[in-house]
Amino acid sequence: MRPHVCFLAAALLLVPTLQAQEIVYPETPRVPVVDDYHGVPVPDPYRWLENLDGEQTRRWIEAQNALTFAYLDSIPQRDWIRQRLTELWNYPRYGLPQKEGSRYFFSKNDGLQNQSVLYVQEGREGTPRVLIDPNTFSEDGTVALTTLAISRDGRYVVYGLSEAGSDWRTFRIRDVETGEDFPETLRWIKFSGAAWMPDHSGFFYSRYPRPTDDTLAAANRNQKLYFHRLGTDQSEDVLIYERPDDPELGFGAEVTHDGRYLIINVWKGTDTRNRVYYKDLSQPDGPVVRLLDDFDASYEFVGNTGTTFYFLTNLDAPNGRLIAIDITRPERASWRTLIPESEAVLQSVTLAGGRFVVRALEDVKARLTVHALDGTPLDTIALPTIGSVSGVSGRPDDPELFFSFTSFIYPTTIFRHDLETGTTEVFHAPEIDFDASRYEVRQVFYRSKDGTRVPMFLVHRKGLVRDGSHPVYLYGYGGFNISLTPSFNPSNLVWLELGGIYAVANLRGGGEYGEAWHRAGMLENKQNVFDDFIAAAEYLIREGYTSPKRLAIGGASNGGLLTGAVLTQRPELFGAVIVQVGVLDMLRYHRFTIGWAWVPEYGSPDNPEHFRFLYAYSPLHNVRLHRCYPPTLIMTADHDDRVVPAHSYKFAATLQRAQGCTHPILLRVETRAGHGGGIPTQKRIEMEADKWAFLVRALGM
């Protein structure tokens, strides 16, 4: 037994039996605010907590944090968990390389650096040098490097910076050779990349008007597409495209590899359907052509060969197919299917080395195949184990391909594949202080309430005896066509070493089985997601993995909505609940920042039919007075401008008032952090340590 395991065992033996103690929560005034929704009066007594910068709100947050951290400080295992997490996180982590010109660009974190650093090297055998180190941009490590766009010759880099976890980005441009930045700074950018002109004179990007209200809560609409010329002020940027007739449209730009066309991806909120327009860059005064304008399916531009454009689409193919459209004959009768729909879900297609590299899912497990430009299958790239291909990088004219592979107990590894020889080699492989041979990954299937077959991954020690005694952390998401595939997180290793089982349920609403699976869990079908999660918990209990008192659930963002909803629907089923940056007020979510964009997924409370099903499951509105809820930790961040923290504030206040037993309802508010992206490593370790410590006490471990 390794030293840290011995230390843990000793610590657990010393933990005294914890007696239930009544917690005195901070006073939270109730104000008589009542809204009328289609004739239904709905009280909102904690509306004042939506004033995120108000003095009363700040004092309330301080009192909540004081209570929460006093509780967490009293947990003996917390220090060991934090120490062990620090050890597990301390290993070099590499990002997927990108080759432009003769240079390779990649990110690397030495281990405990708060932010990953961008490196560049000349050729594959060159010596890497630091190009951008975001750790130098702030003392507390809360400025993160986000957007990255490299010019085709590898000479210039557009990079985005996010402060304190905000979705707002500031763009700068760096000269790769000199390491110096150009003088201009571009602001008010959200949900946008950058696309360089082939002559490197500048790039296309999208931005919003400068907010007139609270920049962290005001709604974001009227995005516009601009061209920025290198070395000029942002005020001189040229407007390329806007749609004042529809302020909810957003625009993504991409320049084809041959430099001939600007591809404009037109999106509306989180709807999976989109439009695709293009502009011939050889004709500066030419029109923007609306190639795909019916908003009838998703179309992902893959690349082009001359006037033939390739798209991955789910039109008449919920699992996806690859099609070719000749823009000189764009009528649908002339479209060609190159890779037809199959039982596998096509996740992405990369045009590399004159071939299509196809990333697909079969029962939520990765598959990577190579096809000719006419769609003919050529090769299958072997993968190490059950897991996920989390990224693919290649160029249309270069046979060198990189891909990253990960699984629950397989750290993210970068592989290099030669498309001409078919050979694969490890490019970067991490080494961590964890004995993966002691654990196993299994996939099981269970039946939901309506009989639907749902997959779930289980990670646990080998030789596990199903006697109902094991602590389980069940994680889920179930929305926005996002698939929860096997992935590595050093935080989860602590849970395994504590003797826990880590379970991931692949709920409807995600993309694990294509668009049909997604639609079965959105809008009026959202209750299916909660039923799937509840059925996963019941399966784990029925099959002898655990018992209700030893079963914890967790989720973040839409997953926080998930755990908040099932908490209110089946509180007796769980021993502990983690609700992280959750969407919890389903009647007002669309009023803040980018919340309006989620209406295609959730529905609008302004619509009478949508109101009925939203009100029926909205976590905030389904808390019942004097009901016994399990120990619950609600986690959010004060700079979350995607799911504003008022969701968590109001839900915590409501649960605390309603709690009918001595189980704790705690709110943890992280400062200078956002929805999750760019959180400094040290803050992430602290947050994860507090989560696991809370569960250790709640489940009696």
XYZ file of C-alpha atoms in Angstrom:
701
model
C 0.000 0.000 0.000
C 1.384 3.410 -0.988
C 2.055 6.025 1.726
C -0.840 8.300 0.776
C -3.283 5.369 0.913
C -1.977 4.386 4.392
C -2.410 7.979 5.539
C -5.978 8.007 4.247
C -6.880 4.761 5.973
C -5.540 6.075 9.273
C -7.398 9.339 8.890
C -10.676 7.572 8.248
C -10.258 5.483 11.391
C -9.855 8.644 13.452
C -13.036 10.339 12.218
C -15.586 10.458 15.038
C -19.229 9.648 14.462
C -20.841 12.874 13.278
C -23.996 13.856 15.070
C -26.663 15.763 13.197
C -26.554 19.408 14.170
C -28.981 22.125 13.211
C -27.347 24.769 11.022
C -28.257 28.409 11.463
C -28.408 29.944 7.994
C -27.824 33.617 7.218
C -30.945 35.722 7.279
C -32.410 36.106 3.802
C -35.206 38.705 3.562
C -38.281 37.792 1.553
C -39.770 40.536 -0.583
C -43.369 40.259 -1.882
C -42.654 40.053 -5.621
C -45.242 38.124 -7.657
C -45.255 37.642 -11.445
C -48.245 36.636 -13.526
C -47.487 33.924 -16.071
C -50.509 33.338 -18.275
C -52.873 33.700 -15.335
C -50.682 31.803 -12.862
C -49.283 33.920 -9.996
C -45.650 32.962 -9.274
C -43.903 34.456 -6.208
C -40.239 35.446 -6.522
C -39.352 36.633 -2.997
C -35.592 36.545 -3.558
C -35.600 38.683 -6.706
C -33.295 41.144 -4.936
C -30.475 38.579 -5.200
C -30.441 39.223 -8.947
C -28.752 42.536 -8.142
C -25.353 40.859 -8.280
C -23.330 43.921 -7.259
C -25.751 45.207 -4.647
C -24.393 45.815 -1.149
C -27.079 43.627 0.421
C -26.267 40.792 -2.010
C -22.535 41.044 -1.308
C -23.078 40.892 2.461
C -25.347 37.885 2.032
C -22.726 36.087 -0.099
C -20.054 36.761 2.514
C -22.274 35.295 5.226
C -23.067 32.222 3.114
C -19.395 31.627 2.336
C -18.472 32.043 6.001
C -20.977 29.341 6.956
C -19.892 27.013 4.138
C -16.155 27.288 4.730
C -16.578 26.864 8.490
C -18.424 23.616 7.745
C -15.816 22.432 5.263
C -12.953 23.371 7.576
C -14.328 20.934 10.151
C -13.987 17.903 7.851
C -10.790 16.011 8.838
C -10.193 14.469 5.401
C -10.291 17.811 3.579
C -6.573 18.544 4.001
C -5.579 15.090 2.761
C -7.901 15.389 -0.223
C -6.431 18.787 -1.146
C -2.896 17.441 -0.781
C -3.634 14.372 -2.874
C -5.352 16.427 -5.569
C -2.281 18.646 -5.754
C -0.083 15.567 -6.275
C -2.369 14.150 -8.951
C -2.664 17.443 -10.821
C 1.092 17.922 -10.888
C 1.983 16.360 -14.233
C 2.758 17.883 -17.657
C -0.344 18.232 -19.852
C -0.159 18.933 -23.585
C -2.723 20.308 -25.975
C -3.291 19.194 -29.553
C -0.560 20.559 -31.878
C -1.459 22.812 -34.786
C 0.886 23.141 -37.734
C 0.978 26.364 -39.741
C 3.763 27.000 -42.225
C 6.817 25.187 -40.865
C 5.886 25.855 -37.229
C 4.129 23.735 -34.645
C 2.024 25.417 -31.960
C 0.793 23.672 -28.822
C -0.227 24.385 -25.251
C 1.476 22.893 -22.218
C 0.955 23.070 -18.490
C 3.940 21.942 -16.418
C 1.553 20.631 -13.786
C 0.477 23.231 -11.249
C 0.658 26.312 -13.450
C -2.602 28.220 -13.104
C -2.937 28.550 -16.884
C -1.528 26.555 -19.782
C 1.242 28.203 -21.802
C 1.381 28.476 -25.600
C 4.606 27.153 -27.151
C 5.957 27.245 -30.692
C 8.746 25.260 -32.332
C 10.395 25.260 -35.753
C 9.750 21.917 -37.391
C 8.996 18.658 -35.627
C 12.499 18.392 -34.174
C 12.791 22.025 -33.133
C 13.202 23.262 -29.573
C 9.926 24.579 -28.108
C 9.921 28.155 -26.873
C 7.296 30.077 -24.929
C 5.170 32.278 -27.162
C 2.391 33.398 -24.778
C 2.371 32.799 -21.030
C -0.963 33.961 -19.577
C 0.358 33.340 -16.048
C 2.222 36.641 -16.403
C -0.978 38.601 -17.056
C -2.295 38.553 -13.472
C -0.961 37.799 -10.005
C -3.816 35.445 -9.105
C -3.796 33.518 -12.397
C -7.354 34.483 -13.312
C -6.552 35.787 -16.814
C -6.844 32.877 -19.245
C -5.721 32.361 -22.833
C -8.788 31.365 -24.850
C -9.294 31.973 -28.570
C -6.312 31.171 -30.789
C -6.010 31.761 -34.532
C -2.710 31.358 -36.372
C -1.999 32.831 -39.793
C -1.325 30.311 -42.575
C 2.390 31.095 -42.703
C 2.723 30.778 -38.913
C 3.874 34.404 -38.617
C 1.037 35.942 -36.577
C -1.269 34.766 -33.794
C -4.586 36.234 -32.712
C -5.150 35.315 -29.085
C -8.094 35.954 -26.808
C -7.910 36.727 -23.097
C -10.655 36.141 -20.563
C -10.533 37.785 -17.147
C -11.960 36.110 -14.035
C -13.759 33.449 -16.078
C -15.918 35.853 -18.080
C -17.189 34.921 -21.539
C -16.059 38.349 -22.751
C -12.830 38.149 -24.739
C -10.168 40.718 -25.495
C -8.213 40.014 -28.695
C -4.510 40.832 -29.160
C -2.174 39.998 -32.072
C 1.364 38.714 -31.561
C 4.245 38.531 -34.027
C 5.607 34.997 -33.644
C 9.126 35.912 -34.768
C 9.629 38.891 -32.471
C 7.297 37.908 -29.645
C 5.906 41.453 -29.662
C 2.234 42.435 -29.722
C 0.700 44.832 -32.209
C -0.613 48.025 -30.572
C -4.332 47.436 -31.124
C -6.710 45.758 -28.670
C -10.090 44.391 -29.789
C -12.942 44.321 -27.254
C -16.577 43.270 -26.710
C -16.050 39.872 -28.244
C -18.029 36.781 -27.228
C -18.578 33.441 -28.935
C -16.245 34.229 -31.807
C -13.078 32.882 -33.301
C -10.833 34.619 -35.823
C -10.147 33.725 -39.456
C -7.059 35.088 -41.239
C -7.022 36.327 -44.799
C -4.650 34.242 -46.953
C -2.338 37.239 -47.421
C -2.185 37.702 -43.599
C -3.317 41.315 -43.947
C -5.957 40.859 -41.275
C -8.721 38.599 -40.021
C -12.477 38.235 -39.663
C -14.157 38.091 -36.263
C -17.521 38.863 -34.634
C -18.404 41.173 -31.778
C -21.383 42.585 -29.904
C -22.231 46.237 -29.311
C -20.713 47.583 -26.114
C -23.192 46.851 -23.276
C -24.953 49.842 -21.792
C -25.977 47.933 -18.646
C -24.216 45.460 -16.360
C -21.595 43.737 -18.526
C -21.933 40.496 -16.530
C -25.740 40.239 -16.690
C -27.006 42.274 -19.682
C -28.450 40.333 -22.612
C -26.171 39.918 -25.642
C -27.746 40.470 -29.059
C -26.907 42.041 -32.438
C -23.593 40.313 -33.075
C -21.874 41.565 -36.248
C -19.101 40.186 -38.445
C -16.081 42.465 -39.015
C -12.736 42.478 -40.788
C -9.785 43.825 -38.824
C -6.748 45.003 -40.763
C -3.461 44.305 -39.007
C -1.977 47.368 -37.317
C -5.142 49.492 -37.278
C -7.469 50.599 -34.493
C -10.643 48.606 -33.837
C -12.695 51.676 -34.724
C -11.510 51.240 -38.328
C -12.745 47.642 -38.643
C -14.870 46.984 -41.718
C -18.396 45.650 -41.208
C -18.791 42.530 -43.351
C -22.226 41.275 -42.372
C -25.057 42.032 -39.958
C -28.719 41.178 -39.620
C -30.614 43.986 -37.878
C -33.836 42.235 -38.921
C -32.959 39.328 -36.606
C -30.791 40.477 -33.640
C -30.506 36.944 -32.242
C -28.405 35.701 -35.150
C -24.690 35.109 -34.559
C -21.868 34.702 -37.085
C -18.785 32.513 -37.231
C -16.144 33.040 -39.901
C -13.802 30.599 -41.633
C -11.566 31.076 -44.658
C -11.161 28.055 -46.934
C -7.698 26.506 -47.089
C -7.245 27.664 -50.680
C -7.972 31.227 -49.521
C -10.749 31.702 -52.057
C -13.900 31.818 -49.917
C -15.096 33.257 -46.637
C -17.513 30.800 -45.031
C -20.057 32.388 -42.677
C -21.742 30.070 -40.203
C -25.014 31.672 -39.139
C -26.343 30.431 -35.807
C -29.281 31.257 -33.607
C -28.876 30.512 -29.951
C -28.119 26.904 -29.158
C -30.377 25.548 -31.886
C -28.469 22.765 -33.632
C -29.835 24.021 -36.940
C -27.839 26.691 -38.712
C -27.396 28.522 -41.986
C -24.262 28.758 -44.148
C -23.382 31.728 -46.356
C -20.194 32.459 -48.299
C -18.340 35.297 -49.974
C -15.872 34.995 -52.844
C -12.773 36.792 -51.540
C -11.430 37.263 -55.049
C -14.310 39.721 -55.529
C -14.013 42.248 -52.647
C -17.217 44.000 -53.645
C -19.067 40.757 -54.333
C -22.194 39.690 -52.435
C -22.636 37.403 -49.468
C -24.306 34.334 -50.987
C -26.917 32.536 -48.880
C -26.005 28.972 -49.807
C -27.933 27.129 -47.085
C -30.677 29.371 -45.751
C -33.605 27.115 -44.854
C -32.639 26.612 -41.173
C -33.690 22.973 -41.535
C -30.664 21.055 -40.168
C -27.095 21.391 -38.941
C -24.381 21.972 -41.550
C -20.732 21.894 -40.505
C -18.305 23.069 -43.167
C -15.488 20.510 -43.578
C -13.503 21.968 -46.486
C -13.564 22.372 -50.224
C -12.016 21.243 -53.471
C -12.469 24.181 -55.804
C -16.184 24.922 -56.013
C -17.146 21.688 -54.263
C -17.962 22.301 -50.613
C -18.100 19.430 -48.106
C -20.521 19.460 -45.183
C -21.255 17.192 -42.249
C -25.033 17.420 -41.848
C -27.906 15.746 -40.036
C -30.403 16.632 -42.771
C -32.501 13.472 -43.233
C -29.789 11.725 -41.176
C -30.049 12.161 -37.363
C -26.712 10.353 -36.918
C -25.000 12.495 -39.544
C -23.746 12.086 -43.115
C -21.110 13.774 -45.279
C -22.346 15.536 -48.395
C -20.786 17.451 -51.306
C -22.351 20.602 -52.784
C -21.035 22.207 -55.967
C -21.761 25.904 -55.461
C -22.125 26.354 -59.228
C -25.074 23.917 -59.019
C -26.364 24.420 -55.457
C -29.830 22.963 -55.971
C -30.561 19.993 -53.689
C -31.051 17.612 -56.564
C -27.325 18.019 -57.322
C -26.092 17.271 -53.795
C -24.043 14.097 -53.367
C -23.801 11.862 -50.296
C -20.195 10.754 -49.769
C -20.482 9.019 -46.387
C -24.035 7.868 -45.679
C -25.720 7.733 -42.292
C -25.095 4.606 -40.215
C -25.653 3.439 -36.640
C -22.463 5.260 -35.643
C -22.871 8.968 -34.838
C -20.544 11.161 -36.895
C -18.995 13.695 -34.514
C -16.641 15.489 -36.885
C -14.894 15.198 -40.237
C -11.422 16.633 -40.867
C -10.010 17.159 -44.357
C -6.349 16.140 -44.006
C -3.763 14.933 -46.490
C -6.330 14.730 -49.284
C -8.542 12.418 -47.213
C -11.449 12.608 -44.799
C -10.661 11.635 -41.204
C -13.935 10.757 -39.510
C -14.473 10.830 -35.750
C -17.517 8.796 -34.741
C -19.254 7.255 -31.735
C -20.463 3.673 -31.475
C -22.384 3.180 -28.219
C -20.555 6.243 -26.815
C -17.113 4.776 -27.663
C -14.738 6.454 -30.108
C -13.984 5.280 -33.637
C -11.518 6.973 -36.008
C -11.567 6.102 -39.717
C -10.016 7.412 -42.945
C -11.947 7.813 -46.210
C -11.106 8.860 -49.754
C -12.596 12.069 -51.125
C -15.362 10.045 -52.766
C -16.240 8.574 -49.351
C -14.640 5.157 -49.892
C -13.364 3.698 -46.573
C -9.566 3.389 -46.556
C -8.411 2.665 -43.020
C -9.343 2.450 -39.340
C -6.926 4.065 -36.914
C -6.404 1.804 -33.902
C -7.184 3.334 -30.494
C -5.664 2.224 -27.163
C -8.846 1.281 -25.253
C -12.447 2.303 -24.604
C -12.326 6.075 -24.684
C -12.702 9.294 -26.625
C -10.911 10.998 -29.481
C -11.192 14.492 -28.084
C -9.603 16.345 -30.993
C -8.142 15.951 -34.486
C -5.701 18.349 -36.161
C -4.515 18.252 -39.757
C -4.230 20.236 -42.985
C -5.824 19.393 -46.350
C -2.427 19.302 -48.088
C -0.366 17.514 -45.402
C -0.487 13.779 -44.505
C 0.596 14.508 -40.927
C -2.305 14.116 -38.519
C -2.511 14.621 -34.758
C -5.252 13.392 -32.472
C -5.793 13.318 -28.733
C -7.148 10.269 -26.934
C -8.454 10.010 -23.390
C -10.458 7.784 -21.079
C -11.450 7.729 -17.427
C -8.161 6.222 -16.226
C -6.122 6.964 -19.381
C -4.627 10.490 -19.267
C -5.043 12.575 -22.402
C -2.324 11.474 -24.833
C -1.348 13.108 -28.123
C -0.752 10.759 -31.075
C 0.805 11.481 -34.463
C -0.512 9.532 -37.459
C 0.942 9.413 -40.968
C -1.932 9.146 -43.434
C 0.329 7.875 -46.218
C 2.000 5.034 -44.295
C -0.859 4.372 -41.868
C 1.514 4.400 -38.886
C 0.656 5.869 -35.484
C 3.081 6.945 -32.774
C 2.854 8.638 -29.397
C 3.712 12.332 -29.639
C 3.158 13.373 -26.002
C 2.220 10.952 -23.207
C 1.871 12.116 -19.587
C 3.010 10.229 -16.523
C 1.000 10.528 -13.317
C 1.206 9.217 -9.779
C -1.718 6.831 -10.099
C -1.862 3.047 -10.471
C -4.493 2.589 -13.168
C -4.013 -1.204 -13.182
C -6.038 -1.457 -9.972
C -9.182 -0.070 -11.630
C -11.511 -0.943 -14.482
C -13.963 0.802 -16.785
C -17.253 -0.923 -17.598
C -20.230 0.058 -19.677
C -23.680 -1.079 -18.595
C -27.161 -0.465 -19.969
C -30.369 0.068 -18.050
C -34.012 0.872 -18.783
C -35.519 4.274 -18.113
C -39.079 4.909 -16.949
C -40.515 4.599 -20.472
C -38.387 1.574 -21.369
C -35.662 3.440 -23.269
C -32.271 1.697 -23.140
C -29.684 4.081 -21.638
C -25.905 3.510 -21.393
C -23.785 4.262 -18.341
C -20.052 4.016 -17.649
C -18.795 2.735 -14.294
C -15.246 3.170 -13.010
C -14.185 1.318 -9.863
C -11.616 -0.944 -8.275
C -11.185 -4.382 -9.779
C -12.829 -7.200 -7.874
C -15.642 -4.999 -6.576
C -18.239 -6.930 -4.568
C -21.769 -5.663 -5.148
C -22.999 -5.643 -1.573
C -24.723 -2.240 -1.645
C -22.066 -0.612 0.524
C -20.042 1.446 -1.958
C -20.191 5.234 -2.202
C -21.136 6.283 -5.735
C -20.789 9.634 -7.457
C -23.244 9.669 -10.361
C -22.609 12.409 -12.925
C -24.828 13.563 -15.782
C -25.616 16.362 -18.223
C -28.329 15.502 -20.745
C -28.691 18.510 -23.018
C -27.646 20.693 -25.953
C -26.596 17.692 -28.066
C -23.446 17.357 -25.907
C -22.084 13.832 -25.460
C -20.472 12.699 -22.198
C -17.768 10.391 -23.501
C -14.978 8.804 -21.409
C -12.510 11.479 -20.374
C -9.684 11.911 -17.895
C -9.945 14.210 -14.892
C -7.317 13.956 -12.135
C -9.921 15.023 -9.602
C -11.921 11.816 -10.092
C -8.894 9.703 -9.174
C -9.169 10.882 -5.578
C -12.732 9.581 -5.468
C -11.563 6.203 -6.749
C -8.764 6.071 -4.173
C -11.303 6.861 -1.464
C -13.080 3.657 -2.471
C -15.802 5.336 -4.497
C -17.433 4.350 -7.766
C -17.544 6.999 -10.483
C -20.589 6.660 -12.760
C -21.496 8.645 -15.892
C -24.999 8.247 -17.317
C -25.486 9.086 -21.001
C -28.904 10.682 -20.777
C -31.276 11.726 -23.500
C -30.825 15.346 -24.491
C -27.166 14.655 -25.257
C -25.702 13.700 -28.621
C -24.599 10.151 -27.803
C -27.057 8.659 -30.297
C -27.478 11.558 -32.672
C -30.103 14.242 -33.095
C -33.005 11.915 -32.298
C -31.465 11.247 -28.855
C -31.030 14.992 -28.384
C -34.604 15.848 -29.301
C -35.936 13.164 -26.985
C -34.610 15.245 -24.087
C -35.382 18.856 -25.031
C -38.372 21.185 -24.799
C -41.497 19.250 -23.738
C -39.393 16.071 -23.516
C -37.026 17.425 -20.843
C -38.584 15.245 -18.138
C -37.120 12.246 -19.994
C -33.654 13.473 -18.968
C -34.595 13.526 -15.303
C -36.288 10.124 -15.599
C -33.146 8.686 -17.191
C -31.014 9.999 -14.320
C -33.385 8.721 -11.658
C -33.441 5.334 -13.400
C -29.624 5.281 -13.344
C -29.692 5.807 -9.570
C -32.296 3.091 -9.143
C -30.224 0.701 -11.264
C -27.125 1.279 -9.133
C -29.132 0.546 -6.000
C -31.002 -2.438 -7.468
C -27.808 -4.044 -8.789
C -26.106 -3.814 -5.413
C -23.499 -1.180 -6.165
C -24.758 1.210 -3.525
C -27.674 2.342 -1.364
C -29.545 5.674 -1.243
C -27.529 6.909 1.736
C -24.276 6.209 -0.153
C -25.333 7.635 -3.503
C -24.296 11.164 -4.494
C -25.176 12.972 -7.711
C -23.470 15.867 -9.440
C -23.714 18.044 -12.513
C -22.717 21.470 -13.797
C -24.518 24.091 -15.884
C -27.297 22.173 -17.646
C -26.124 19.322 -15.421
C -26.784 21.600 -12.444
C -30.342 21.959 -13.707
C -30.426 18.154 -13.851
C -29.336 17.625 -10.250
C -31.508 20.488 -9.027
C -34.561 18.985 -10.721
C -34.096 15.407 -9.510
C -33.288 16.726 -6.033
C -36.744 18.281 -5.886
C -38.444 15.284 -7.503
C -36.830 12.392 -5.613
C -34.936 13.698 -2.553
C -35.186 10.368 -0.729
C -33.168 8.643 -3.454
C -29.876 10.392 -2.758
C -27.393 10.718 0.078
C -25.864 13.958 -1.231
C -26.238 16.391 -4.130
C -23.804 18.724 -5.920
C -25.424 21.531 -7.933
C -22.737 23.434 -9.839
C -23.315 26.670 -11.826
C -26.823 25.411 -12.500
C -29.692 26.829 -14.562
C -32.271 26.748 -11.773
C -34.865 29.463 -12.430
C -36.522 28.285 -15.622
C -38.914 31.252 -15.699
C -36.242 33.973 -15.844
C -33.145 32.270 -17.301
C -33.700 33.905 -20.699
C -33.446 37.432 -19.289
C -29.710 37.360 -18.574
C -26.607 37.508 -20.837
C -26.839 34.708 -23.406
C -29.734 32.906 -21.695
C -32.126 33.848 -24.510
C -30.050 31.591 -26.755
C -31.182 28.510 -24.820
C -34.854 28.962 -25.715
C -34.588 26.445 -28.615
C -33.431 23.857 -26.053
C -35.614 24.666 -23.060
C -38.547 26.642 -24.418
C -39.752 30.093 -23.410
C -41.869 30.857 -20.336
C -43.439 33.621 -22.435
C -45.091 30.858 -24.461
C -48.120 29.459 -22.531
C -47.464 25.867 -23.641
C -43.767 26.070 -22.769
C -44.533 27.710 -19.426
C -46.506 24.670 -18.310
C -43.658 22.197 -18.680
C -40.968 24.635 -17.533
C -42.886 25.461 -14.368
C -43.500 21.756 -13.763
C -39.778 20.971 -13.374
C -38.063 24.314 -12.648
C -35.922 23.494 -9.585
C -36.477 26.873 -7.930
C -40.249 26.559 -8.189
C -40.567 22.951 -7.037
C -38.945 23.186 -3.608
C -41.496 22.203 -0.945
C -41.592 23.568 2.586
C -40.627 21.205 5.431
C -39.503 18.413 3.116
C -36.275 16.635 4.046
C -33.693 17.249 1.329
C -30.333 15.431 1.268
C -27.086 17.261 2.097
C -26.616 19.675 -0.799
C -23.661 21.803 -1.891
C -24.549 24.530 -4.390
C -21.472 25.888 -6.158
C -21.246 28.995 -8.324
C -18.884 31.876 -9.153
C -19.321 35.615 -8.878
C -18.110 36.304 -12.452
C -20.219 33.682 -14.202
C -21.743 35.654 -17.068
C -23.148 32.619 -18.836
C -25.357 31.138 -16.099
C -25.527 34.143 -13.794
C -24.999 33.244 -10.099
C -28.444 34.594 -9.158
C -29.771 31.156 -10.136
C -27.714 29.556 -7.389
C -28.334 32.346 -4.865
C -32.116 32.121 -5.140
C -32.131 28.323 -5.132
C -29.921 28.160 -2.036
C -32.098 30.651 -0.169
C -35.249 28.734 -1.108
C -33.841 25.346 -0.085
C -32.450 26.650 3.184
C -35.832 28.059 4.170
C -37.669 24.897 3.109
C -35.323 22.300 4.621
C -37.306 19.986 6.880
C -34.391 18.171 8.551
C -30.845 18.813 9.751
C -29.079 17.969 6.473
C -26.938 20.940 5.410
C -27.823 23.144 2.431
C -24.639 25.084 1.664
C -23.715 27.701 -0.928
C -20.110 28.062 -2.063
C -19.360 31.174 -4.148
C -15.949 31.280 -5.820
C -14.572 34.780 -6.363
C -12.963 35.982 -9.590
C -14.093 32.907 -11.474
C -16.714 32.232 -14.116
C -18.694 29.383 -15.600
C -15.755 26.997 -15.679
C -13.413 27.976 -18.470
C -10.038 29.399 -17.540
C -10.297 28.714 -13.813
C -6.767 28.748 -12.351
C -5.403 25.355 -11.373
C -5.128 26.289 -7.698
C -8.743 27.456 -7.565
C -9.856 24.302 -9.351
C -8.022 22.115 -6.829
C -9.644 24.000 -3.944
C -13.101 23.668 -5.487
C -12.681 19.950 -6.163
C -11.260 19.324 -2.689
C -14.288 20.983 -1.125
C -16.657 18.945 -3.285
C -15.093 15.614 -2.336
C -14.750 16.594 1.336
C -18.430 17.502 1.453
C -19.362 14.131 -0.053
C -17.069 12.226 2.312
C -18.935 13.669 5.296
C -22.399 13.487 3.720
C -22.030 9.812 2.769
C -20.388 8.811 6.057
C -17.121 7.722 4.462
